[in-house]
CSV table of C-alpha atoms in Angstrom, one decimal:
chain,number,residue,atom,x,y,z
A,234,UNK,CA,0.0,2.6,53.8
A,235,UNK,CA,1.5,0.7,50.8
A,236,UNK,CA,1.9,-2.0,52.6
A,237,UNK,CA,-1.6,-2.2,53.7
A,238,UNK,CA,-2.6,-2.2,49.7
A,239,UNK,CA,-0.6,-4.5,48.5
A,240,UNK,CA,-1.4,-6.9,51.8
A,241,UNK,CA,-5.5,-5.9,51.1
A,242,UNK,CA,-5.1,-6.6,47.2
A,243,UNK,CA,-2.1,-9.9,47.9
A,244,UNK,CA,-4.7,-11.3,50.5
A,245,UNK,CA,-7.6,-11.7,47.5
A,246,UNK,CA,-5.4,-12.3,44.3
A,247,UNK,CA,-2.0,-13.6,45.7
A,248,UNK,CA,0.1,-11.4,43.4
A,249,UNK,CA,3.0,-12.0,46.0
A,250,UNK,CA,4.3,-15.5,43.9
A,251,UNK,CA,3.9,-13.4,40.7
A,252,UNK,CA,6.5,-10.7,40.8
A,253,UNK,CA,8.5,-13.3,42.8
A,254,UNK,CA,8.7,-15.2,40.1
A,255,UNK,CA,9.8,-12.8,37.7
A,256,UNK,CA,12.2,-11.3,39.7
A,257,UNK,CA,13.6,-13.6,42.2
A,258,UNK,CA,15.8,-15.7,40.6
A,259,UNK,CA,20.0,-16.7,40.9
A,260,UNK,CA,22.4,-15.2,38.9
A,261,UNK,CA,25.9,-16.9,38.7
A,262,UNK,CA,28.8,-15.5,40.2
A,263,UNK,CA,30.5,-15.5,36.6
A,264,UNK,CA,27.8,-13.0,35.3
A,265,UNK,CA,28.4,-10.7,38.3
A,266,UNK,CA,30.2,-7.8,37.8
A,267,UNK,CA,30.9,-6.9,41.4
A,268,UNK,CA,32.4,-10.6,41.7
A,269,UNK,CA,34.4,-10.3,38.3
A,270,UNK,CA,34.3,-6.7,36.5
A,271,UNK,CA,34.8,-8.1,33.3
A,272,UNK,CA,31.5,-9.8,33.4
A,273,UNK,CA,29.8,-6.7,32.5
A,274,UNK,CA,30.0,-7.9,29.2
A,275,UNK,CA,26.6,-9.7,30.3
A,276,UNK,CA,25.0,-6.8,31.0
A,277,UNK,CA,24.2,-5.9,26.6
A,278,UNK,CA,21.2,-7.7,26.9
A,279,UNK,CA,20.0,-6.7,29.6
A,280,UNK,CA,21.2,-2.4,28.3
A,281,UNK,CA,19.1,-3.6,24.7
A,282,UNK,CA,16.3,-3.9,27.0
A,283,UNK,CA,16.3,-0.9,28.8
A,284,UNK,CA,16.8,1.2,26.0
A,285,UNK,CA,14.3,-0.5,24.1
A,286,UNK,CA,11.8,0.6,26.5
A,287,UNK,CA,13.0,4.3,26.3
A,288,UNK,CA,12.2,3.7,22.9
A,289,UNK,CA,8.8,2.9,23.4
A,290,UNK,CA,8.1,5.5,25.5
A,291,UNK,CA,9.5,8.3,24.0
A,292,UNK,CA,8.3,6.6,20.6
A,293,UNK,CA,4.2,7.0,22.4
A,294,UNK,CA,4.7,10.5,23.2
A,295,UNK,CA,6.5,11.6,19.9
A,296,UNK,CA,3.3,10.4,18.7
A,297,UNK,CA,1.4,12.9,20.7
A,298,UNK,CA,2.7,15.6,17.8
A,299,UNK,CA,3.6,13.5,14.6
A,300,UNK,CA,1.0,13.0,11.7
A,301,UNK,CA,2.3,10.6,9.0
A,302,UNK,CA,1.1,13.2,6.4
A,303,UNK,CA,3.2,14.1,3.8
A,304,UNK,CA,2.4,17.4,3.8
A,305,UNK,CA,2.1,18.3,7.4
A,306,UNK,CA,5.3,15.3,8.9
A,307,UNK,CA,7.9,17.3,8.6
A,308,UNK,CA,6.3,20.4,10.2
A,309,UNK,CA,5.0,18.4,12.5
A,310,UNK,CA,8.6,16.7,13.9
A,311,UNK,CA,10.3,20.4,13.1
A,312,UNK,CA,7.5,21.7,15.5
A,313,UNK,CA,7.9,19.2,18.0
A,314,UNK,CA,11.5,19.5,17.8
A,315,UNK,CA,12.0,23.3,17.7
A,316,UNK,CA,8.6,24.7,19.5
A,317,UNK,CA,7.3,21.9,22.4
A,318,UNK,CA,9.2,22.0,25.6
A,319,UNK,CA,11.8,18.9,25.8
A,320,UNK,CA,11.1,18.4,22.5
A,321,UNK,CA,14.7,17.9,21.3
A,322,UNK,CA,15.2,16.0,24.4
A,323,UNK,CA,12.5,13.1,23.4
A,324,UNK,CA,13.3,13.9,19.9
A,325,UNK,CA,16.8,13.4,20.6
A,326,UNK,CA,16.5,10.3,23.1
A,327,UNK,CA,14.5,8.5,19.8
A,328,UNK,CA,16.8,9.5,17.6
A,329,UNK,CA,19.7,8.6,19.5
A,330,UNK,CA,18.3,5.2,21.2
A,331,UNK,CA,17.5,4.1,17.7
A,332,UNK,CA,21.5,3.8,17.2
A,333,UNK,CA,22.6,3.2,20.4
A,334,UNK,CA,19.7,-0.1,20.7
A,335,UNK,CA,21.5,-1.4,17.6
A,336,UNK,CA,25.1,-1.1,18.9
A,337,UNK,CA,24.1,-2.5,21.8
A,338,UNK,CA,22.1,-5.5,20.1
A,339,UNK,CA,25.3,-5.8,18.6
A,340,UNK,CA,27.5,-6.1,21.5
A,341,UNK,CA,25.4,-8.8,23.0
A,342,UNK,CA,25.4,-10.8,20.2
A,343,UNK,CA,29.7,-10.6,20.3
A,344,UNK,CA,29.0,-11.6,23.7
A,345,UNK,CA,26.8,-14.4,23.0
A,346,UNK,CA,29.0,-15.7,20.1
A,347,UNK,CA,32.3,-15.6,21.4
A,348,UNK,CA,31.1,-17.1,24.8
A,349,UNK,CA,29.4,-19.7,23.0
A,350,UNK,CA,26.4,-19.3,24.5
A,351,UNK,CA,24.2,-20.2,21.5
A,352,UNK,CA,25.0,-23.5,21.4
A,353,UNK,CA,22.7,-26.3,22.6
A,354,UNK,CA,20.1,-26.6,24.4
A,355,UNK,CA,20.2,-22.6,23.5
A,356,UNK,CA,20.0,-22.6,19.6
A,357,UNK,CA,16.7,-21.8,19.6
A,358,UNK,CA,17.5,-18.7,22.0
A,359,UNK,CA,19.9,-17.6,19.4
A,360,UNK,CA,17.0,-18.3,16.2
A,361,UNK,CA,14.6,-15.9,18.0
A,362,UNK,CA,18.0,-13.5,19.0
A,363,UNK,CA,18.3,-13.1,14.9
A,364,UNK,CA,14.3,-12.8,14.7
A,365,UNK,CA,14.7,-9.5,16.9
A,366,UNK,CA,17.7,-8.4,15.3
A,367,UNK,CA,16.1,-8.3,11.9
A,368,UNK,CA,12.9,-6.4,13.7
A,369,UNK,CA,14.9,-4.0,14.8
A,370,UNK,CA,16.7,-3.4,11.8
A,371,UNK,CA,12.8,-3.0,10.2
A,372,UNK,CA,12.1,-0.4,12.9
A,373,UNK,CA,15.3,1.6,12.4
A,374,UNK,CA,14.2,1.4,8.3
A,375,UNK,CA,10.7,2.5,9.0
A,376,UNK,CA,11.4,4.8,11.5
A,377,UNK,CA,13.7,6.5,9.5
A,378,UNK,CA,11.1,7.7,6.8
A,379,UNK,CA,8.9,9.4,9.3
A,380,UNK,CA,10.7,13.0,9.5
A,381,UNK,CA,9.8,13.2,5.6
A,382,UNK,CA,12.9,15.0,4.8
A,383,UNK,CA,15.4,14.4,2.1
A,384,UNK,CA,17.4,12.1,3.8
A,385,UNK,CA,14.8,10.1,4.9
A,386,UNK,CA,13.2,9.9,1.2
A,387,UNK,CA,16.2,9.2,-0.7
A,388,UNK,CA,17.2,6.9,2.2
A,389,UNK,CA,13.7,4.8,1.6
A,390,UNK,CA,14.3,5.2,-2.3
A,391,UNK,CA,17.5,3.5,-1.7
A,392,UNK,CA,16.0,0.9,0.8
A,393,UNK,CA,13.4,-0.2,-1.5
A,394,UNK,CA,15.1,-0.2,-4.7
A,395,UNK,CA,17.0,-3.3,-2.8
A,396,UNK,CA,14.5,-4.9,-1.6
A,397,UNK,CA,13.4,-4.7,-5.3
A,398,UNK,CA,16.8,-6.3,-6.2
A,399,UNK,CA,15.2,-9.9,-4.8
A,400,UNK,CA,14.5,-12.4,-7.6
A,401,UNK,CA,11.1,-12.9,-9.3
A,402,UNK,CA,9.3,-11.0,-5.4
A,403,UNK,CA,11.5,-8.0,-5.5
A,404,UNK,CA,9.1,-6.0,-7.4
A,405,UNK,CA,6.1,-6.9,-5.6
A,406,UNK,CA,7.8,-6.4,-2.4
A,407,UNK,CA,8.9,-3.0,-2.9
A,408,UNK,CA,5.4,-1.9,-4.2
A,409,UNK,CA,3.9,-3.2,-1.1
A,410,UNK,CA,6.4,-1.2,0.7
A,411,UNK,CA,5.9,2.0,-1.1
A,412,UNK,CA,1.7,1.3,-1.5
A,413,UNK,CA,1.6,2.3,-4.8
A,414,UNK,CA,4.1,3.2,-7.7
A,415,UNK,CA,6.1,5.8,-5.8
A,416,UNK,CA,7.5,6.7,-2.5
A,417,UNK,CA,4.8,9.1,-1.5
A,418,UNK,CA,1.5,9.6,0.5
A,419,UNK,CA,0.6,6.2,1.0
A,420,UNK,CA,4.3,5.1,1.8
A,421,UNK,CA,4.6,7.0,4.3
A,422,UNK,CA,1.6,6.1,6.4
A,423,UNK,CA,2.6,2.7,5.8
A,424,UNK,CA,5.6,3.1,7.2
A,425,UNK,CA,3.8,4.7,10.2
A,426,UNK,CA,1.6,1.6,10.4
A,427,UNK,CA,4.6,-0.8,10.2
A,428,UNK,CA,7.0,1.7,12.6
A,429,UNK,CA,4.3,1.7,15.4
A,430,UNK,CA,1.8,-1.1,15.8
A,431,UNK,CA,3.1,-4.1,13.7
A,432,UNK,CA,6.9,-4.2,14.1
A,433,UNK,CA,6.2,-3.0,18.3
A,434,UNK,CA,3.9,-6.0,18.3
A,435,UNK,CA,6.1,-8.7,16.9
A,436,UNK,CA,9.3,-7.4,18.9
A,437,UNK,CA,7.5,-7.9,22.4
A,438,UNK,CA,6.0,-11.0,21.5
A,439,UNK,CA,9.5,-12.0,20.5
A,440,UNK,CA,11.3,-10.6,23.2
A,441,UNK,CA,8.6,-12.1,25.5
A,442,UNK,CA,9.7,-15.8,23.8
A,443,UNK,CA,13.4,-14.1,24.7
A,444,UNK,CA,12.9,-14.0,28.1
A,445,UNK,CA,11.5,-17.2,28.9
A,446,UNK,CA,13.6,-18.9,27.1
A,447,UNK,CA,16.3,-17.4,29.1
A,448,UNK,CA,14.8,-18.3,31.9
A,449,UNK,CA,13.6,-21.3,31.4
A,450,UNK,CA,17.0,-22.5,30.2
A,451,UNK,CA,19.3,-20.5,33.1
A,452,UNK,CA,22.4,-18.8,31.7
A,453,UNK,CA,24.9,-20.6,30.1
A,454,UNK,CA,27.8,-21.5,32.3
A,455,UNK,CA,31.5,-19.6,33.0
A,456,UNK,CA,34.4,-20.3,29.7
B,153,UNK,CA,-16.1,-19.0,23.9
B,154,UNK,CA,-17.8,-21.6,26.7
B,155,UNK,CA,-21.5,-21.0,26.0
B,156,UNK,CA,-20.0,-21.9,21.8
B,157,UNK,CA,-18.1,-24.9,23.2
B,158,UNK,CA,-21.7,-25.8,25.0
B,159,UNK,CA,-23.7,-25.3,21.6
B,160,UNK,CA,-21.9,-27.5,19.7
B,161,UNK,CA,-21.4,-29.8,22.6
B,162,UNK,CA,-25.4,-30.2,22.7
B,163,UNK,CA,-25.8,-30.6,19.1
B,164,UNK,CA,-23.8,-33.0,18.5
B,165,UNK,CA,-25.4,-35.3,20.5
B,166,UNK,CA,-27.4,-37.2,18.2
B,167,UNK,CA,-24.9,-37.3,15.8
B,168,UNK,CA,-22.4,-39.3,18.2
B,169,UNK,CA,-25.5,-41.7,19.3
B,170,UNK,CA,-25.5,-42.9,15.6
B,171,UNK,CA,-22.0,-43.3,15.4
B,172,UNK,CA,-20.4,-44.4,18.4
B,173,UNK,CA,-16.9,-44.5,19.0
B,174,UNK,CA,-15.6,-47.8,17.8
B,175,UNK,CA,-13.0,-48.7,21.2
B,176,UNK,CA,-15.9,-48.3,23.3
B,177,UNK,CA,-18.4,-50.6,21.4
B,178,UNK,CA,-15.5,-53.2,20.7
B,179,UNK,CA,-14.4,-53.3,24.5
B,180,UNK,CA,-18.5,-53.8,25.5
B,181,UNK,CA,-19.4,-56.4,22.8
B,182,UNK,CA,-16.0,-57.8,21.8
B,183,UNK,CA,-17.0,-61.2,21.6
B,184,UNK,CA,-20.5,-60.3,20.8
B,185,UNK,CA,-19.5,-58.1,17.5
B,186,UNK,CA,-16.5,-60.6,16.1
B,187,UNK,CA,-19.0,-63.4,16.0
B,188,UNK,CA,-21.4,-62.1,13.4
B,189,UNK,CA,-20.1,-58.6,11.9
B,190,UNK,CA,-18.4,-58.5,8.9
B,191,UNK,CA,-19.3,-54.6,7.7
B,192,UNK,CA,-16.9,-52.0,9.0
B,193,UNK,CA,-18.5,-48.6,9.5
B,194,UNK,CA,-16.1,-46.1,9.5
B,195,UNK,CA,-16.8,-44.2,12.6
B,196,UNK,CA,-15.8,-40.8,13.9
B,197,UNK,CA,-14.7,-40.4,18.1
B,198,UNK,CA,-16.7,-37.8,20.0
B,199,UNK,CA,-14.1,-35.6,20.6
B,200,UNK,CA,-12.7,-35.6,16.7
B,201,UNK,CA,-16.4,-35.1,15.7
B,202,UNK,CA,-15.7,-31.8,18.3
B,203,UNK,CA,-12.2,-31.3,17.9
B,204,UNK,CA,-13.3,-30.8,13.7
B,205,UNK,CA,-16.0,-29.2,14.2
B,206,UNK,CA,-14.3,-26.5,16.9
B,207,UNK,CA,-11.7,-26.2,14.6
B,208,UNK,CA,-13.4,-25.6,11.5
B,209,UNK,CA,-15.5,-23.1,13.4
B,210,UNK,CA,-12.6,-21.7,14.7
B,211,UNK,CA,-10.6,-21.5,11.1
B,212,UNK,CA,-13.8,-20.0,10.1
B,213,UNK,CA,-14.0,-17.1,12.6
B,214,UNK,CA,-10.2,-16.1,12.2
B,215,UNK,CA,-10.6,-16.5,8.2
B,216,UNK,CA,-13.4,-14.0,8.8
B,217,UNK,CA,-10.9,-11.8,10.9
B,218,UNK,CA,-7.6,-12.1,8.7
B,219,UNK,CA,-8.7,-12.0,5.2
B,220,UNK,CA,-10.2,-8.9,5.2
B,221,UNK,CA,-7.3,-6.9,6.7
B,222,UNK,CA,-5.2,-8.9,4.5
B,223,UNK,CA,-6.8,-8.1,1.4
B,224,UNK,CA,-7.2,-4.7,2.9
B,225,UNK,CA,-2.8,-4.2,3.2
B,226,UNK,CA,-1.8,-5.7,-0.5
B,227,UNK,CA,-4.3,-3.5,-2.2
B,228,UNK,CA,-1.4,-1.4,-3.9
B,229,UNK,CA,-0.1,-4.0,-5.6
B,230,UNK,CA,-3.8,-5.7,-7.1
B,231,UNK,CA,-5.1,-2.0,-8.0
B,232,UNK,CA,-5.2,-1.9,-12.1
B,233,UNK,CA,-2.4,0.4,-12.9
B,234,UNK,CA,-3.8,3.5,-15.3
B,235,UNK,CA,-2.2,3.5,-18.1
B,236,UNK,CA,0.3,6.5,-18.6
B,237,UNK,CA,-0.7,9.4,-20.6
B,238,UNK,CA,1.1,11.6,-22.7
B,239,UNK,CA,2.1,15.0,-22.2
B,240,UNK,CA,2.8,17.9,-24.4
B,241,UNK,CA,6.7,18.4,-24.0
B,242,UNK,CA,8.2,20.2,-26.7
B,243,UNK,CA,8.1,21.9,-30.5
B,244,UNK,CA,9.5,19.1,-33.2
B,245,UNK,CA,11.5,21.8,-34.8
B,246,UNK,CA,13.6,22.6,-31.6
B,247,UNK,CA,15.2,19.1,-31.0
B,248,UNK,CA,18.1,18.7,-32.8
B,249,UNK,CA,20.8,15.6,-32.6
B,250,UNK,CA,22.7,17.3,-29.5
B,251,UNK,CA,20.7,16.1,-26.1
B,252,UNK,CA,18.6,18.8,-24.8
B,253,UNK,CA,17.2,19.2,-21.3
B,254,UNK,CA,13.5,19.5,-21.1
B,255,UNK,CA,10.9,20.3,-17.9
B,256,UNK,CA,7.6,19.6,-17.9
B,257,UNK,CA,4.7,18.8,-15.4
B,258,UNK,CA,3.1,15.7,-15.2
B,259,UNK,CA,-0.3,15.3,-12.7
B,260,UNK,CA,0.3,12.3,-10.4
B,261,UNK,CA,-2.4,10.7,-8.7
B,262,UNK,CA,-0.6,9.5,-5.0
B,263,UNK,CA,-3.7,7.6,-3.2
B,264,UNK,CA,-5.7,11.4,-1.9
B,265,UNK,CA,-3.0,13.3,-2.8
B,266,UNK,CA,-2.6,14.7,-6.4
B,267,UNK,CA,0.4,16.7,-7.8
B,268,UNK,CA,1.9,18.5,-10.7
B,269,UNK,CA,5.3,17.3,-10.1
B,270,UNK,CA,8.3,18.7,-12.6
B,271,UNK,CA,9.6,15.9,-14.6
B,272,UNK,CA,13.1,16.0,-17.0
B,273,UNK,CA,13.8,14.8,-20.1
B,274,UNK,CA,17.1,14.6,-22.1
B,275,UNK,CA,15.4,14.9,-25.8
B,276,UNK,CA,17.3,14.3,-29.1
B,277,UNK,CA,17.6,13.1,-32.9
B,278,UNK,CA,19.3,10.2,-34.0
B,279,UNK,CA,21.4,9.7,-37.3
B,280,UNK,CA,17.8,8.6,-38.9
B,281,UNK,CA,16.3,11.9,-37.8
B,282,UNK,CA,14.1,9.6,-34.8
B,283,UNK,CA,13.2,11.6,-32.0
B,284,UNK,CA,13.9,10.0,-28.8
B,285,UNK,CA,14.2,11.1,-24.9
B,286,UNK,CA,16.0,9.5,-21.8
B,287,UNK,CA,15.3,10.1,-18.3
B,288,UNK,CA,18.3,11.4,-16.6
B,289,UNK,CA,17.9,9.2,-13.8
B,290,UNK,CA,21.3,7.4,-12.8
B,291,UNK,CA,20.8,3.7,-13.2
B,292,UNK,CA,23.7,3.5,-11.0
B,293,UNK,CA,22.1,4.8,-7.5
B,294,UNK,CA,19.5,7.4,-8.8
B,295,UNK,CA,21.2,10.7,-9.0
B,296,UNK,CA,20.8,13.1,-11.6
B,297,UNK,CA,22.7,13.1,-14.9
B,298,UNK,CA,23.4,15.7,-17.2
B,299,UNK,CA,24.7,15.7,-20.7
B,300,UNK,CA,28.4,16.8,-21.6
B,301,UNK,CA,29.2,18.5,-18.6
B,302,UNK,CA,32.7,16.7,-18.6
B,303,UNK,CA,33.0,18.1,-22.5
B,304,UNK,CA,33.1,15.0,-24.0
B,305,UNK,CA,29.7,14.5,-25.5
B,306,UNK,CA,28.5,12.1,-22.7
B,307,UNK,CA,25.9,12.0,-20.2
B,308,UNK,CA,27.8,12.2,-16.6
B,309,UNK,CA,26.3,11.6,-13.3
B,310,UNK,CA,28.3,14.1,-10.7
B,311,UNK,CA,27.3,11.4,-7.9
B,312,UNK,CA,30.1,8.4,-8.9
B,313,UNK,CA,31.1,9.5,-12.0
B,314,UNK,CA,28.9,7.1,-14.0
B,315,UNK,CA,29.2,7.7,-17.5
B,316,UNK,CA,26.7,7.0,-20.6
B,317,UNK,CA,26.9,7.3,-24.3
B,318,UNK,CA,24.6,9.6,-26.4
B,319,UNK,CA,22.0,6.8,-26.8
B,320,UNK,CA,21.8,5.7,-22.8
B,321,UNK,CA,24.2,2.9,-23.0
B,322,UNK,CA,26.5,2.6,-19.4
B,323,UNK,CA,29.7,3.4,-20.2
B,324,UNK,CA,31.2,3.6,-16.8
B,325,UNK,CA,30.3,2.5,-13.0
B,326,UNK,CA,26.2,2.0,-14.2
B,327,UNK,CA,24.7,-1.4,-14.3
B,328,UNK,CA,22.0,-0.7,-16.7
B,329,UNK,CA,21.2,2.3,-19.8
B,330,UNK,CA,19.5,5.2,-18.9
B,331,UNK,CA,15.7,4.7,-19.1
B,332,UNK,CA,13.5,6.1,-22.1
B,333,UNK,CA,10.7,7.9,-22.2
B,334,UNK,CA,7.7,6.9,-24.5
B,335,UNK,CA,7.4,9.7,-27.4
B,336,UNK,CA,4.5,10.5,-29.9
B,337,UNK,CA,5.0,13.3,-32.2
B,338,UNK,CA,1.7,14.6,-32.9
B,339,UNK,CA,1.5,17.6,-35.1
B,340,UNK,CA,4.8,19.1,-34.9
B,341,UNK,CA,4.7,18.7,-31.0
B,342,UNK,CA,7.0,16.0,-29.1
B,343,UNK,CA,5.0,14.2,-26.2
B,344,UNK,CA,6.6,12.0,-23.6
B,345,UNK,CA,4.8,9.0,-21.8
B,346,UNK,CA,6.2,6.5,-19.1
B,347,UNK,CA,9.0,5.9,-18.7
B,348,UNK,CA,10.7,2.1,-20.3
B,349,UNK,CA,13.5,0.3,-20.5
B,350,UNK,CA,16.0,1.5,-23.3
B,351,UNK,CA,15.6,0.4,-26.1
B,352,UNK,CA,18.6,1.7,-28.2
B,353,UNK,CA,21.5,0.1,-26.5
């Protein structure tokens, strides 16, 4: 029955080269872990990935709950935590994603480094590596507002008063940040602005670049 | 985005008959045109008339877009900033040249959301019988400080042991003096404003 959709829908738009394209494709032996084990060092990329998506999703549903209201956040997250069923799972896999997506980030840059895979024709690859890494330090910064708690204000307080260390922009900078004069109403729906739609936005365009870079340019050969 | 492309396309037609493109009239009449023409008119191609023109059109439309929203995000910062008022703090006769600690309620105005937060004030006399007040914010990382608590007539912040002298100056682990508040004394009653850099150090 499935196969007589995808046939009925393949026959009129020829979808069939699509996915083929994305996921038919070699991958060297020296990137195999079931040829060499300790190739699964080239798996961080791919673990970034997957975990970024779990951060997507659980990031759309905590949304289902969260206002970015400074009187009503934290209820909201200690609601959502405490009161909705699996709330402290989707909480938790959030929460825990956010630092596990940077430790893995991490990892693959080690791996890209000390394989030397950044160096030509891949430098851009690595340019647009640092891009992301810098987004995702932005969304971990952001995101880390949101409960409206004191860790999360005095973290932000900290946050900003270096950003407003920069020469002659520092100040300008962290008032944009904060909306205003002080880390309060308006800072915090920022931050809600910047956690979900604009940071998002600019990591899957770049991720997207990523990708087909990747692929365009194959993976780089064994040491 | 076609039927725009087809618009401009149609109007531009006259405009290109007056100003043809210069390789196509020089490969027809080459001979013709070096034999008698001496004035150059500069002359624009077709497509750069349309490529300008779609362009400008398009800078245009996106301007029209992005400048809004823009304008829209950096408001904060281009919003005149109120100047700070003054509030009624404390009685003149109750300061005397040991720091005291002194709460008081300021409204802030947060975007829609107004509050009476509680504000602090370390208030004092100098040698010259000048009233002044510091902010007990650390200068160091932005804990609280409080005056002789180590008994030895400094302020001390419990956070990293930053220490500062009677006036504000950074005696220990703080980059900067404590901040000072603005003060009026307005018929024998000590108000506080916003808050500046210090000035005593």
């Amino acid at each position: 029955m499935f196969k007589a959709i995808y046939n009925w829908i393949d026959e009129r738009l020829d979808i069939t080269p699509m996915w083929r394209d994305v996921a038919d494709h070699e991958v060297p032996e020296h990137v195999n872990p079931a040829h060499h084990f300790s190739a699964f060092v080239y798996c961080f990329g791919g673990l970034t990935f997957f975990i970024t998506v779990i951060q997507i999703l659980s990031g759309m549903f905590l949304t289902m709950y969260y206002v970015p209201d400074i009187i009503n956040a934290y209820a909201s997250v200690d609601y959502l935590q405490h009161k909705v069923a699996f709330g402290a799972i989707v909480r938790g896999m959030h929460h825990w994603g956010a630092s596990l997506v940077i430790v893995m980030m991490f990892l693959h840059t080690l791996r890209v480094f000390f394989t030397g895979a950044y160096k030509a024709p891949r430098e851009m690859n690595w340019v647009v590596g640092m891009l992301i890494f810098f987004v995702m330090l932005g969304l971990g910064f952001t995101g880390y507002l949101l409960p409206w708690d004191n860790k999360a204000y005095f973290a932000t307080m900290v946050g900003i008063r270096i950003a407003e260390s920069v020469p002659y922009v520092g100040p300008y900078i962290a008032e944009l940040l904060k909306g205003g004069d002080i880390v309060g109403a308006q800072t915090l729906t920022r931050f809600f602005a910047i956690h979900v739609f604009f940071l998002p936005g600019a990591l899957l365009t770049l991720l997207a670049v990523h990708f087909i870079m990747i692929r365009r340019q194959g993976i780089s050969g064994p040491l | 985005m076609v039927w725009f492309v087809m618009v401009v396309h149609g109007m531009t037609r006259p405009a290109y008959r007056l100003a043809k493109g210069v390789e196509q009239e020089m490969s027809n009449h080459e001979q013709h045109e070096q034999s008698h023409s001496s004035v150059k008119r500069k002359t624009m191609s077709r497509r750069q008339f349309l490529s300008y023109t779609l362009g400008g059109a398009g800078a245009f439309m996106a301007g029209g877009v992005v400048l809004p929203m823009i304008r829209f995000a950096v408001d904060p910062i281009l919003q005149k900033k109120t100047g700070g008022t003054f509030v009624k703090v404390a009685e003149e006769s109750a300061i005397t040249s040991e720091p005291k600690e002194f709460k008081y309620q300021i409204h802030q105005v947060d975007g829609w959301y107004e509050s009476d937060p509680v504000r602090t004030a370390w208030i004092a006399r100098d040698q010259n019988g000048v009233i002044f007040a510091l902010s007990p914010i650390c200068k160091h990382l932005g804990c609280t400080v409080n005056w002789n608590s180590q008994n030895d007539n400094q302020y001390f912040c419990p956070c990293h042991e930053a220490k500062y002298s009677i006036d504000g100056k950074n005696l220990k682990v703080a980059p900067a003096p404590l901040d000072e508040y603005e003060v009026e004394v307005r018929d024998g009653w000590v108000y506080l404003g916003p808050v500046k850099a210090n000035t005593r150090v």
